Coordinates of C-alpha atoms in Angstrom, one line a residue:
Chain A
M1 CA -104.9 -38.5 21.1
T2 CA -103.5 -35.0 18.9
V3 CA -105.3 -33.6 15.8
M4 CA -103.1 -34.0 12.8
V5 CA -104.6 -33.4 10.2
D6 CA -108.7 -31.3 10.9
I7 CA -110.1 -30.7 7.9
R8 CA -113.3 -28.2 7.6
S9 CA -116.3 -27.8 5.7
V10 CA -113.9 -28.1 1.9
H11 CA -115.3 -27.2 -1.2
K12 CA -113.6 -27.1 -4.4
S13 CA -115.7 -27.5 -8.4
F14 CA -113.3 -27.3 -11.5
G15 CA -115.6 -25.3 -14.0
S16 CA -119.8 -26.2 -13.7
L17 CA -118.0 -29.8 -11.9
E18 CA -118.4 -29.6 -8.2
V19 CA -115.3 -32.1 -6.9
L20 CA -115.3 -31.7 -3.2
K21 CA -118.7 -31.3 -1.8
G22 CA -117.8 -30.5 2.0
I23 CA -115.8 -32.8 3.4
D24 CA -115.5 -32.9 6.9
L25 CA -111.7 -35.2 8.2
S26 CA -109.9 -35.3 11.1
V27 CA -106.9 -37.5 11.5
R28 CA -105.2 -38.3 14.7
T29 CA -101.2 -37.9 15.4
G30 CA -99.7 -41.1 14.2
E31 CA -102.8 -43.1 12.3
V32 CA -104.0 -44.5 8.9
T33 CA -106.6 -43.4 7.4
V34 CA -107.4 -44.6 3.6
V35 CA -109.0 -43.4 1.3
L36 CA -111.8 -45.2 -1.2
G37 CA -114.6 -45.0 -3.7
P38 CA -115.0 -44.9 -7.8
S39 CA -112.5 -42.5 -10.1
G40 CA -113.6 -39.5 -9.6
S41 CA -115.0 -39.5 -6.3
G42 CA -112.6 -36.7 -5.0
K43 CA -110.6 -38.3 -3.8
S44 CA -106.8 -37.8 -5.2
T45 CA -108.3 -33.9 -5.2
L46 CA -109.5 -33.5 -1.4
L47 CA -105.4 -35.2 -0.4
R48 CA -103.9 -32.8 -2.7
T49 CA -105.6 -30.1 -1.8
I50 CA -104.2 -30.9 2.2
N51 CA -100.4 -30.0 0.8
H52 CA -102.8 -27.2 -1.4
L53 CA -100.9 -28.3 -4.6
E54 CA -105.4 -27.4 -5.3
K55 CA -106.8 -23.9 -3.6
V56 CA -109.6 -25.0 -2.2
D57 CA -112.7 -22.4 -3.3
R58 CA -114.6 -22.9 0.4
G59 CA -113.6 -24.1 4.1
A60 CA -109.9 -24.6 5.8
I61 CA -107.5 -27.0 6.3
S62 CA -104.6 -27.4 9.1
V63 CA -101.8 -29.7 9.7
D64 CA -100.0 -29.6 12.3
G65 CA -102.2 -27.4 13.7
A66 CA -101.5 -24.7 11.3
L67 CA -104.1 -23.7 8.2
I68 CA -102.5 -24.1 5.0
G69 CA -102.4 -22.2 2.4
Y70 CA -103.7 -19.4 4.3
R71 CA -103.5 -16.7 6.7
R72 CA -106.8 -15.9 8.6
S73 CA -108.1 -12.5 10.3
G74 CA -111.2 -12.2 11.7
D75 CA -113.7 -13.8 9.1
K76 CA -110.8 -13.5 6.3
L77 CA -108.4 -15.6 5.1
H78 CA -105.5 -14.3 3.6
E79 CA -103.9 -16.6 0.7
L80 CA -99.8 -16.7 1.6
P81 CA -97.6 -16.0 -0.4
E82 CA -95.3 -18.6 -2.2
R83 CA -92.8 -18.9 -0.1
E84 CA -94.5 -19.9 3.2
V85 CA -96.9 -22.4 1.7
L86 CA -93.5 -23.7 0.1
R87 CA -92.9 -24.4 3.5
Q88 CA -96.0 -25.6 4.8
R89 CA -95.4 -28.4 2.2
T90 CA -91.8 -29.2 3.0
R91 CA -93.8 -30.6 6.1
I92 CA -96.0 -32.8 4.2
G93 CA -94.6 -35.4 2.4
F94 CA -96.7 -37.1 -1.6
V95 CA -96.3 -40.1 -3.1
F96 CA -97.5 -39.9 -6.5
Q97 CA -98.9 -42.4 -8.2
N98 CA -96.9 -41.8 -11.6
F99 CA -93.7 -41.4 -9.1
N100 CA -92.9 -37.7 -10.8
L101 CA -89.4 -38.5 -10.2
F102 CA -87.4 -36.4 -11.9
P103 CA -85.9 -37.8 -15.0
H104 CA -82.5 -36.4 -14.9
L105 CA -81.1 -36.3 -11.2
T106 CA -80.3 -39.5 -9.6
V107 CA -81.8 -41.6 -7.9
L108 CA -79.2 -39.9 -4.6
D109 CA -80.0 -36.4 -6.0
N110 CA -83.6 -36.9 -6.1
V111 CA -83.5 -38.0 -2.7
I112 CA -80.7 -34.7 -1.3
E113 CA -82.7 -31.5 -3.7
A114 CA -85.3 -30.3 -1.4
P115 CA -83.7 -31.1 2.0
V116 CA -80.3 -29.3 -0.3
S117 CA -82.2 -26.3 -1.7
A118 CA -85.0 -26.1 0.6
L119 CA -84.3 -27.1 4.0
K120 CA -80.4 -26.1 3.5
R121 CA -79.5 -28.8 5.2
P122 CA -75.6 -29.6 4.4
R123 CA -75.4 -31.5 1.0
A124 CA -73.4 -34.0 3.7
E125 CA -75.3 -35.2 5.9
A126 CA -78.0 -35.5 3.0
V127 CA -77.1 -38.0 1.5
E128 CA -75.8 -39.1 4.6
S129 CA -79.1 -39.7 5.8
A130 CA -81.0 -40.4 1.8
H131 CA -77.8 -43.0 2.1
R132 CA -79.8 -44.7 5.5
L133 CA -83.7 -44.1 3.9
L134 CA -81.8 -45.8 0.9
K135 CA -81.6 -48.1 2.7
R136 CA -84.4 -48.7 4.6
V137 CA -86.9 -48.7 1.2
G138 CA -84.2 -52.0 -0.3
L139 CA -82.6 -49.5 -2.4
A140 CA -79.7 -48.9 -0.6
D141 CA -78.0 -50.2 -4.2
K142 CA -79.5 -48.5 -6.5
A143 CA -78.2 -44.7 -5.1
D144 CA -76.1 -43.8 -8.9
A145 CA -79.4 -45.5 -10.7
Y146 CA -80.4 -43.1 -12.9
P147 CA -85.2 -43.2 -12.6
R148 CA -86.1 -45.0 -16.3
Q149 CA -82.9 -47.5 -15.2
L150 CA -85.1 -48.6 -12.4
S151 CA -88.6 -50.9 -12.5
G152 CA -91.7 -49.1 -11.7
G153 CA -91.6 -50.3 -7.7
Q154 CA -88.3 -49.2 -7.4
Q155 CA -88.8 -45.8 -8.3
Q156 CA -92.2 -45.2 -6.1
R157 CA -89.6 -47.1 -3.1
V158 CA -87.8 -43.5 -3.9
A159 CA -90.4 -41.6 -4.5
I160 CA -91.0 -42.9 -0.4
A161 CA -87.2 -42.4 0.7
R162 CA -87.1 -38.9 -1.5
A163 CA -90.6 -37.5 0.9
L164 CA -88.8 -39.6 3.7
A165 CA -86.3 -36.8 2.7
L166 CA -87.8 -33.7 4.6
E167 CA -88.8 -36.4 7.6
P168 CA -92.0 -34.9 7.1
K169 CA -95.3 -34.6 9.7
L170 CA -97.2 -36.6 7.7
L171 CA -97.8 -38.8 4.1
L172 CA -100.5 -38.3 1.8
F173 CA -99.6 -41.1 -0.7
D174 CA -102.1 -40.8 -4.2
E175 CA -102.9 -44.3 -5.1
P176 CA -99.1 -45.2 -5.3
T177 CA -99.9 -48.3 -6.0
S178 CA -102.2 -48.4 -9.6
A179 CA -99.5 -47.8 -11.7
L180 CA -97.6 -49.8 -11.3
D181 CA -98.1 -54.2 -13.0
P182 CA -99.5 -56.1 -10.6
E183 CA -96.4 -58.9 -9.6
L184 CA -95.5 -55.5 -8.2
V185 CA -97.6 -54.1 -5.8
G186 CA -95.8 -55.6 -3.4
E187 CA -92.6 -54.7 -3.1
V188 CA -94.9 -50.5 -2.2
L189 CA -97.1 -52.1 0.2
D190 CA -94.5 -53.5 2.6
V191 CA -92.8 -50.1 2.7
I192 CA -95.8 -48.7 3.2
R193 CA -96.9 -51.0 5.6
D194 CA -93.8 -50.7 7.3
L195 CA -94.1 -46.5 7.8
A196 CA -97.4 -47.2 9.6
H197 CA -95.9 -49.7 12.3
R198 CA -93.6 -47.1 12.7
G199 CA -96.0 -44.5 13.8
T200 CA -95.4 -42.4 10.9
T201 CA -98.9 -40.3 10.4
M202 CA -100.5 -40.8 6.5
I203 CA -103.7 -39.9 4.4
V204 CA -103.6 -42.6 2.1
V205 CA -105.9 -43.0 -1.8
T206 CA -105.5 -46.6 -2.9
H207 CA -108.4 -49.3 -4.8
E208 CA -106.6 -52.3 -2.2
I209 CA -108.7 -53.6 0.9
G210 CA -106.8 -56.7 2.0
F211 CA -104.5 -53.6 2.1
A212 CA -106.5 -51.0 3.9
R213 CA -107.5 -53.9 6.0
E214 CA -105.2 -55.2 7.4
V215 CA -103.6 -51.5 7.9
A216 CA -106.1 -48.9 8.2
D217 CA -106.7 -47.4 12.1
T218 CA -109.5 -45.6 9.8
V219 CA -111.4 -46.4 6.5
V220 CA -113.3 -43.2 4.5
F221 CA -115.6 -44.4 1.5
M222 CA -116.0 -41.4 -0.9
D223 CA -118.2 -40.6 -3.0
D224 CA -119.5 -38.2 -5.4
G225 CA -117.7 -35.7 -3.8
R226 CA -119.0 -36.4 0.0
I227 CA -117.6 -38.3 2.4
V228 CA -120.4 -41.3 2.1
E229 CA -119.3 -42.5 5.9
Q230 CA -115.9 -44.1 7.8
G231 CA -115.2 -46.3 10.6
P232 CA -112.7 -48.8 11.9
P233 CA -112.2 -50.7 8.5
G234 CA -113.8 -53.8 11.2
E235 CA -117.4 -52.2 10.3
V236 CA -117.2 -49.9 7.5
L237 CA -115.3 -53.1 5.3
E238 CA -117.0 -56.1 6.9
R239 CA -120.8 -54.5 8.1
P240 CA -120.9 -50.8 5.7
R241 CA -123.9 -49.2 6.7
E242 CA -124.9 -47.2 3.1
E243 CA -126.1 -49.0 0.0
R244 CA -122.7 -47.2 -1.8
T245 CA -120.1 -48.3 0.5
R246 CA -122.2 -52.7 0.1
L247 CA -121.9 -51.7 -3.5
F248 CA -118.5 -50.3 -4.2
L249 CA -116.5 -53.2 -2.3
S250 CA -118.6 -55.2 -4.0
K251 CA -117.0 -54.4 -7.9
V252 CA -113.4 -54.1 -6.4
L253 CA -113.1 -57.9 -3.9
Chain B
M1 CA -105.3 -80.1 -25.9
S2 CA -102.2 -81.0 -23.7
S3 CA -98.8 -79.7 -24.7
D4 CA -98.1 -84.1 -24.8
A5 CA -100.3 -84.3 -27.7
L6 CA -99.7 -81.2 -29.2
A7 CA -95.1 -82.3 -29.5
K8 CA -96.7 -85.8 -30.5
A9 CA -98.9 -84.2 -33.6
P10 CA -98.7 -83.8 -37.4
A11 CA -96.2 -81.3 -38.4
A12 CA -97.6 -78.4 -41.0
P13 CA -96.0 -79.6 -44.2
D14 CA -93.4 -77.3 -44.6
I15 CA -92.3 -76.9 -41.8
P16 CA -89.5 -80.4 -41.9
E17 CA -88.4 -81.4 -37.8
H18 CA -85.9 -80.4 -37.3
A19 CA -87.4 -76.4 -38.0
D20 CA -84.3 -74.7 -36.6
T21 CA -81.2 -76.4 -40.0
L22 CA -83.2 -74.1 -42.0
R23 CA -81.0 -71.8 -43.2
I24 CA -82.7 -67.9 -44.0
V25 CA -81.6 -66.8 -47.4
P26 CA -82.3 -62.6 -47.9
H27 CA -84.7 -61.2 -50.7
R28 CA -82.6 -60.1 -52.6
R29 CA -82.5 -56.0 -53.4
L30 CA -81.7 -55.3 -56.9
G31 CA -82.7 -51.7 -56.8
Q32 CA -81.0 -50.4 -54.1
W33 CA -77.9 -51.5 -55.4
A34 CA -79.2 -50.1 -58.9
A35 CA -79.9 -46.4 -57.2
A36 CA -76.7 -46.4 -55.2
V37 CA -74.3 -46.7 -57.9
A38 CA -76.2 -44.0 -60.1
V39 CA -75.7 -42.0 -57.1
L40 CA -72.1 -43.0 -56.8
V41 CA -71.4 -42.3 -60.6
L42 CA -73.4 -39.0 -60.8
L43 CA -71.3 -37.9 -57.1
G44 CA -67.6 -38.9 -58.7
V45 CA -68.6 -36.9 -62.4
A46 CA -69.1 -33.8 -59.8
V47 CA -66.3 -34.2 -58.3
N48 CA -63.7 -34.7 -60.6
S49 CA -65.3 -32.0 -62.8
V50 CA -64.5 -29.6 -59.1
L51 CA -61.4 -30.4 -59.9
R52 CA -60.7 -30.1 -63.0
N53 CA -62.8 -27.5 -64.1
E54 CA -59.7 -24.2 -63.7
A55 CA -62.1 -21.5 -63.5
F56 CA -62.1 -22.4 -59.2
Q57 CA -58.3 -21.3 -59.3
W58 CA -58.1 -23.2 -56.7
D59 CA -54.5 -22.1 -56.2
V60 CA -56.3 -18.9 -55.9
V61 CA -58.6 -19.7 -52.7
A62 CA -55.0 -21.4 -50.9
D63 CA -53.1 -17.9 -51.3
Y64 CA -56.7 -15.3 -50.1
F65 CA -57.9 -18.6 -47.6
T66 CA -55.7 -17.5 -44.2
S67 CA -54.8 -14.0 -45.5
A68 CA -55.1 -10.9 -43.0
S69 CA -59.1 -9.3 -44.1
V70 CA -60.4 -13.0 -44.6
L71 CA -59.8 -13.5 -41.5
R72 CA -60.4 -10.3 -39.0
G73 CA -63.6 -10.9 -41.6
L74 CA -64.3 -14.9 -39.9
W75 CA -63.3 -13.4 -36.4
L76 CA -66.3 -10.9 -37.0
T77 CA -68.4 -14.1 -38.2
L78 CA -68.0 -15.4 -35.2
W79 CA -68.2 -13.5 -33.1
L80 CA -71.3 -11.5 -34.5
T81 CA -72.5 -15.2 -34.0
A82 CA -71.9 -15.8 -30.5
V83 CA -73.9 -12.2 -29.0
V84 CA -77.0 -12.3 -31.6
M85 CA -77.4 -15.5 -30.0
A86 CA -76.2 -15.0 -26.9
L87 CA -78.6 -12.4 -26.1
G88 CA -81.5 -13.5 -28.4
F89 CA -82.2 -16.4 -26.7
A90 CA -81.7 -14.3 -23.5
L91 CA -84.4 -12.7 -24.3
G92 CA -86.4 -15.8 -26.6
A93 CA -86.3 -17.4 -22.9
L94 CA -87.4 -14.2 -21.1
L95 CA -90.7 -13.7 -23.7
A96 CA -91.1 -17.7 -23.5
A97 CA -91.6 -17.4 -19.8
A98 CA -93.6 -14.4 -20.8
R99 CA -95.8 -16.4 -23.3
L100 CA -97.3 -18.8 -20.6
S101 CA -97.8 -16.6 -17.4
A102 CA -100.7 -16.2 -15.4
N103 CA -100.7 -12.7 -17.2
P104 CA -102.3 -11.8 -19.9
V105 CA -101.5 -8.4 -20.3
L106 CA -97.4 -9.7 -21.1
R107 CA -98.8 -13.3 -23.3
S108 CA -100.0 -10.5 -25.5
V109 CA -97.0 -9.2 -25.8
S110 CA -95.0 -11.8 -25.8
W111 CA -97.4 -13.4 -28.4
G112 CA -97.5 -10.2 -30.4
Y113 CA -93.4 -10.3 -31.0
V114 CA -93.5 -12.5 -32.1
W115 CA -95.8 -12.2 -34.6
L116 CA -94.4 -9.1 -35.1
F117 CA -90.8 -9.9 -35.8
R118 CA -91.8 -13.5 -37.6
S119 CA -93.8 -10.5 -40.2
I120 CA -91.1 -8.9 -41.5
P121 CA -87.2 -9.8 -43.8
I122 CA -84.4 -9.9 -41.3
L123 CA -83.0 -7.8 -44.6
V124 CA -85.9 -5.5 -44.3
Q125 CA -85.1 -5.1 -40.5
L126 CA -82.3 -4.9 -41.2
L127 CA -82.5 -1.9 -43.5
L128 CA -85.1 -0.1 -41.2
W129 CA -82.9 0.5 -38.2
F130 CA -80.4 1.0 -40.4
N131 CA -82.2 3.9 -41.4
I132 CA -83.8 4.7 -38.7
G133 CA -82.2 8.3 -37.9
A134 CA -84.1 9.1 -40.3
L135 CA -87.7 9.0 -37.9
Y136 CA -85.6 9.2 -35.2
P137 CA -82.7 11.7 -35.6
Q138 CA -81.2 11.8 -32.5
L139 CA -81.8 9.0 -29.4
F140 CA -80.7 9.8 -25.6
G141 CA -79.3 12.7 -27.0
V142 CA -77.1 11.4 -28.6
R143 CA -77.5 11.8 -32.9
T144 CA -78.3 7.8 -33.7
V145 CA -76.0 7.3 -36.1
N146 CA -73.8 7.9 -34.3
L147 CA -74.4 5.4 -31.9
L148 CA -76.7 2.4 -34.5
T149 CA -73.1 2.0 -36.1
P150 CA -74.0 -0.7 -38.7
I151 CA -72.0 -3.7 -35.8
A152 CA -74.8 -2.2 -33.2
V153 CA -77.1 -2.6 -36.4
A154 CA -76.4 -5.7 -37.3
I155 CA -76.4 -7.2 -33.5
V156 CA -79.9 -4.7 -33.1
G157 CA -81.9 -5.9 -35.6
L158 CA -79.8 -9.9 -36.1
T159 CA -81.1 -10.1 -32.0
L160 CA -85.0 -9.5 -32.3
H161 CA -84.8 -12.1 -35.5
E162 CA -83.2 -14.3 -32.9
A163 CA -85.3 -14.0 -30.0
A164 CA -89.0 -14.2 -32.0
Y165 CA -87.8 -17.7 -33.4
A166 CA -85.8 -18.8 -30.0
A167 CA -88.6 -17.8 -28.1
E168 CA -90.8 -20.5 -29.8
V169 CA -88.4 -22.6 -29.2
V170 CA -87.8 -22.7 -25.6
R171 CA -91.9 -22.9 -25.1
G172 CA -92.1 -25.4 -27.1
G173 CA -88.5 -27.4 -24.6
I174 CA -90.9 -25.8 -21.0
L175 CA -93.7 -27.7 -23.2
S176 CA -93.0 -31.1 -24.0
I177 CA -92.1 -31.4 -19.8
D178 CA -94.6 -33.0 -18.0
R179 CA -97.0 -30.9 -15.7
G180 CA -96.1 -34.1 -13.0
Q181 CA -92.2 -32.7 -12.4
I182 CA -93.0 -29.5 -11.2
E183 CA -96.1 -30.7 -9.4
A184 CA -93.8 -32.5 -7.5
A185 CA -90.2 -29.5 -6.9
Q186 CA -93.6 -27.5 -5.9
A187 CA -95.2 -30.4 -3.1
L188 CA -91.3 -31.3 -1.8
G189 CA -91.1 -27.3 -1.2
L190 CA -88.3 -26.1 -3.9
S191 CA -88.8 -22.5 -4.8
R192 CA -89.7 -21.1 -7.7
W193 CA -86.3 -20.3 -8.9
R194 CA -84.8 -23.7 -8.3
R195 CA -87.8 -25.3 -10.3
W196 CA -86.8 -23.6 -13.4
W197 CA -83.0 -24.0 -13.1
R198 CA -83.3 -27.2 -12.3
I199 CA -86.1 -29.5 -12.5
V200 CA -88.0 -27.8 -15.7
L201 CA -85.2 -26.1 -18.6
P202 CA -82.3 -29.2 -17.7
Q203 CA -85.0 -31.0 -19.0
A204 CA -86.5 -29.1 -21.0
M205 CA -82.7 -28.9 -22.7
R206 CA -83.7 -32.1 -24.2
S207 CA -85.8 -30.3 -26.9
I208 CA -84.7 -27.4 -27.7
V209 CA -80.7 -28.3 -28.0
P210 CA -82.1 -30.6 -31.6
P211 CA -83.4 -26.6 -32.1
A212 CA -81.6 -24.5 -30.7
G213 CA -78.6 -26.0 -32.7
N214 CA -80.6 -25.6 -35.5
M215 CA -81.0 -22.0 -35.1
L216 CA -77.0 -21.8 -34.4
I217 CA -75.7 -22.7 -37.9
G218 CA -78.9 -20.7 -39.9
T219 CA -77.4 -17.7 -38.1
L220 CA -74.0 -18.2 -38.4
K221 CA -74.7 -18.1 -42.5
G222 CA -77.3 -15.9 -41.9
T223 CA -74.6 -13.4 -40.4
S224 CA -73.7 -12.6 -44.5
I225 CA -77.0 -10.3 -44.5
V226 CA -75.3 -8.2 -43.0
S227 CA -72.4 -7.1 -45.7
V228 CA -75.8 -5.0 -47.4
I229 CA -75.0 -2.7 -44.0
A230 CA -71.9 -2.7 -45.1
V231 CA -70.7 -5.2 -42.2
Q232 CA -67.0 -5.9 -42.9
D233 CA -68.0 -10.5 -42.1
L234 CA -66.8 -13.1 -43.7
L235 CA -69.0 -12.8 -46.3
F236 CA -68.0 -8.2 -46.3
S237 CA -64.0 -9.0 -46.8
V238 CA -63.9 -11.4 -49.9
Q239 CA -66.4 -9.5 -51.9
L240 CA -64.0 -6.9 -51.3
V241 CA -61.2 -9.1 -52.7
Y242 CA -62.6 -9.8 -55.5
H243 CA -64.5 -6.7 -56.3
R244 CA -60.6 -5.4 -57.2
T245 CA -59.4 -8.6 -58.3
Y246 CA -62.9 -9.9 -60.7
Q247 CA -61.6 -13.5 -58.9
V248 CA -65.2 -13.5 -58.7
I249 CA -65.7 -17.8 -57.9
P250 CA -61.9 -18.8 -56.2
L251 CA -63.0 -16.1 -53.4
L252 CA -67.0 -17.0 -52.4
M253 CA -65.4 -21.2 -52.5
V254 CA -62.9 -19.1 -50.0
A255 CA -66.3 -18.2 -47.4
T256 CA -67.4 -20.9 -49.1
V257 CA -65.1 -23.4 -47.0
W258 CA -65.2 -21.6 -44.7
Y259 CA -68.8 -21.8 -43.2
T260 CA -68.0 -25.7 -43.7
I261 CA -66.0 -25.5 -41.2
V262 CA -67.5 -23.3 -38.7
T263 CA -70.5 -25.9 -39.4
S264 CA -69.0 -28.8 -39.2
V265 CA -67.6 -27.4 -35.7
L266 CA -70.4 -26.7 -33.8
S267 CA -72.2 -30.5 -35.6
V268 CA -69.7 -31.6 -33.9
G269 CA -70.7 -29.5 -30.3
Q270 CA -74.3 -29.8 -31.1
Y271 CA -73.7 -34.4 -31.2
H272 CA -71.6 -34.0 -27.9
V273 CA -74.5 -31.2 -25.9
E274 CA -77.4 -33.2 -26.7
K275 CA -75.0 -36.5 -25.4
Y276 CA -75.2 -34.6 -22.1
Y277 CA -78.8 -33.7 -21.8
A278 CA -80.1 -38.0 -22.3
R279 CA -78.5 -38.9 -19.5
G280 CA -80.8 -40.7 -17.7
A281 CA -83.5 -40.5 -20.9
E282 CA -81.8 -44.4 -21.8
R283 CA -82.7 -47.5 -19.7
T284 CA -79.5 -48.4 -19.5
R285 CA -75.9 -46.7 -18.9

C-alpha cells in the first residue's frame, strides 16, 4: 500500500509554548486515521499543518509524494509562493469544527466556489457535480438555502460536500461533531462513515471513541505535543499499552 | 411525585380551576400618554409658527427653488459628493489594507495618515490647500494656482479628509469578520484576490454600509464648506442670490429643503443597500 501522508519530525511552537514536540506519522492511501487526545494535546494543530494552515517550525510533511508548503534543494526548505500552496490545498479537503460555511452565499454557491474559482471548472459542470454531492450528504433539497437557515448537522454536511467538490486525495476533519447538539452528531458521522467505506483517505480528529472503534484503521493517541501510542483500534482502545492512554480513555468512555 | 399526584394537588389560592379563562388587562401608562400629548402640542406650535411667519417668505422660496443658478449649485454639490465619496473610499480601502497588512512600515504610515488627517479640521485643511501656492509656487512645472483651482482644492481636501474616516470604517468592517471565514477560503485554495472580493468584502459590507451611509450624508452637507473658497455649490449659489436681494432666510430655506430632499433619497437608498448585504443573515427567507 502506498503512503498518502508522511509526517516527519514536525515541531511547532506558539510563542514560548511548544505544541508539537516532534511528530512522526504515516497514513496509508485509503485508510482512516483517527486522532484522539485531551484538549491542548496538539491534535488540531497537527491537522492544520498538513494543509499548511499552520507553518511548521521544523520537520517536513508530504502529501501524495509532494512536500507541503516547501521546495527542497539540498539541505534547505524554500517556502513556496502562495499560489503554489493554494494549488496544493485544492487536493486536500478540510472540514472545520465550526463549519465555516460562507453565510452570504447559498449552499450551492458554497459548494461550487472552489471548483469554479480555484480549479477553473466550467460553472455548469460544477453545479451538476454539486447537486450530486448534496444528494450524497442527504441535502438535495437545500441547494438554494443559506447556511444560517440550516441546523448545525446540515451545515456540517454541506461543509463536507464543499470539501468533496475539489475531489481531494485526502480529507482532514477537525473535530467535525464537537460544535453539534448531541442528536445531530449521528447524521454527520453517517456521512463520514460512508466516505470511509468508499475508500477515502482521511484523518479525523475527534472525541467520538465509538466512531473511532468502528471506522478507524489506525487510532493515534496524542498528549502534550507527542504521539503517545498508535495502532489498530482493537489495541489502542481495548488494550492500551500506555498509562496516559488508559487514563484518557477511562475519562471519556 | 408522579404527574397524577401533581394534577390532584390543590392549586395555589389565587389560581382558579380554569386559569386560562382569566382576562389579562395591560397596566395603564399615563406618563406615556401625557408625554405624547405634550410633544404633539409643542410640534403643532412650531409648525404653525413656521407656516404663518411671513418672514419665511415661502413665495420667494418657491420662486428660487428651481431657478437655474440654484439647480447648478445643487448639481455641483451632488457630483462633488459622489466624487469625494468614491475617491475617499478607494483611498480609505487601501489605507485599511495597509493598516491590516503584515508590513510594519505600511501599518505605521497608514496609522499616521489617519492620525494626521483626523487631527486637522477640514476648514483649516481647505484653506491650507487653497494657499499651497505660497509654499510651492510651481507643481509639475505648472503654476500652482493654475493647477489647484478652487474646485480641485475642494476635491483634494475633502477626499483626503474623507479617506481618513473611510479607512477606519473599512478596517472595522474587515475586523468584524470571523477568522474562520478566511481560513476556510484558504483551505479551499481561493486566491488572495478572490478571498478579498468574494468572501471578505461582501461580509464586511454589512458593517461598512451603516457608517458609510452616515458619512455619505455627512459629506453631502459637508461639501457646503467649500463655499468659503468660492466654489459654487448649493449653499454658495443661494448666498450669491441673497447678497444681491437681501432675502437671506427664504434663500437659506431653499438650500435647507434641497439638502433635506437629497438626504431623504439617500436614506431610502441606504435601506435597500443594507437589505441587499443582509442576505443570508436571517434564519427565515
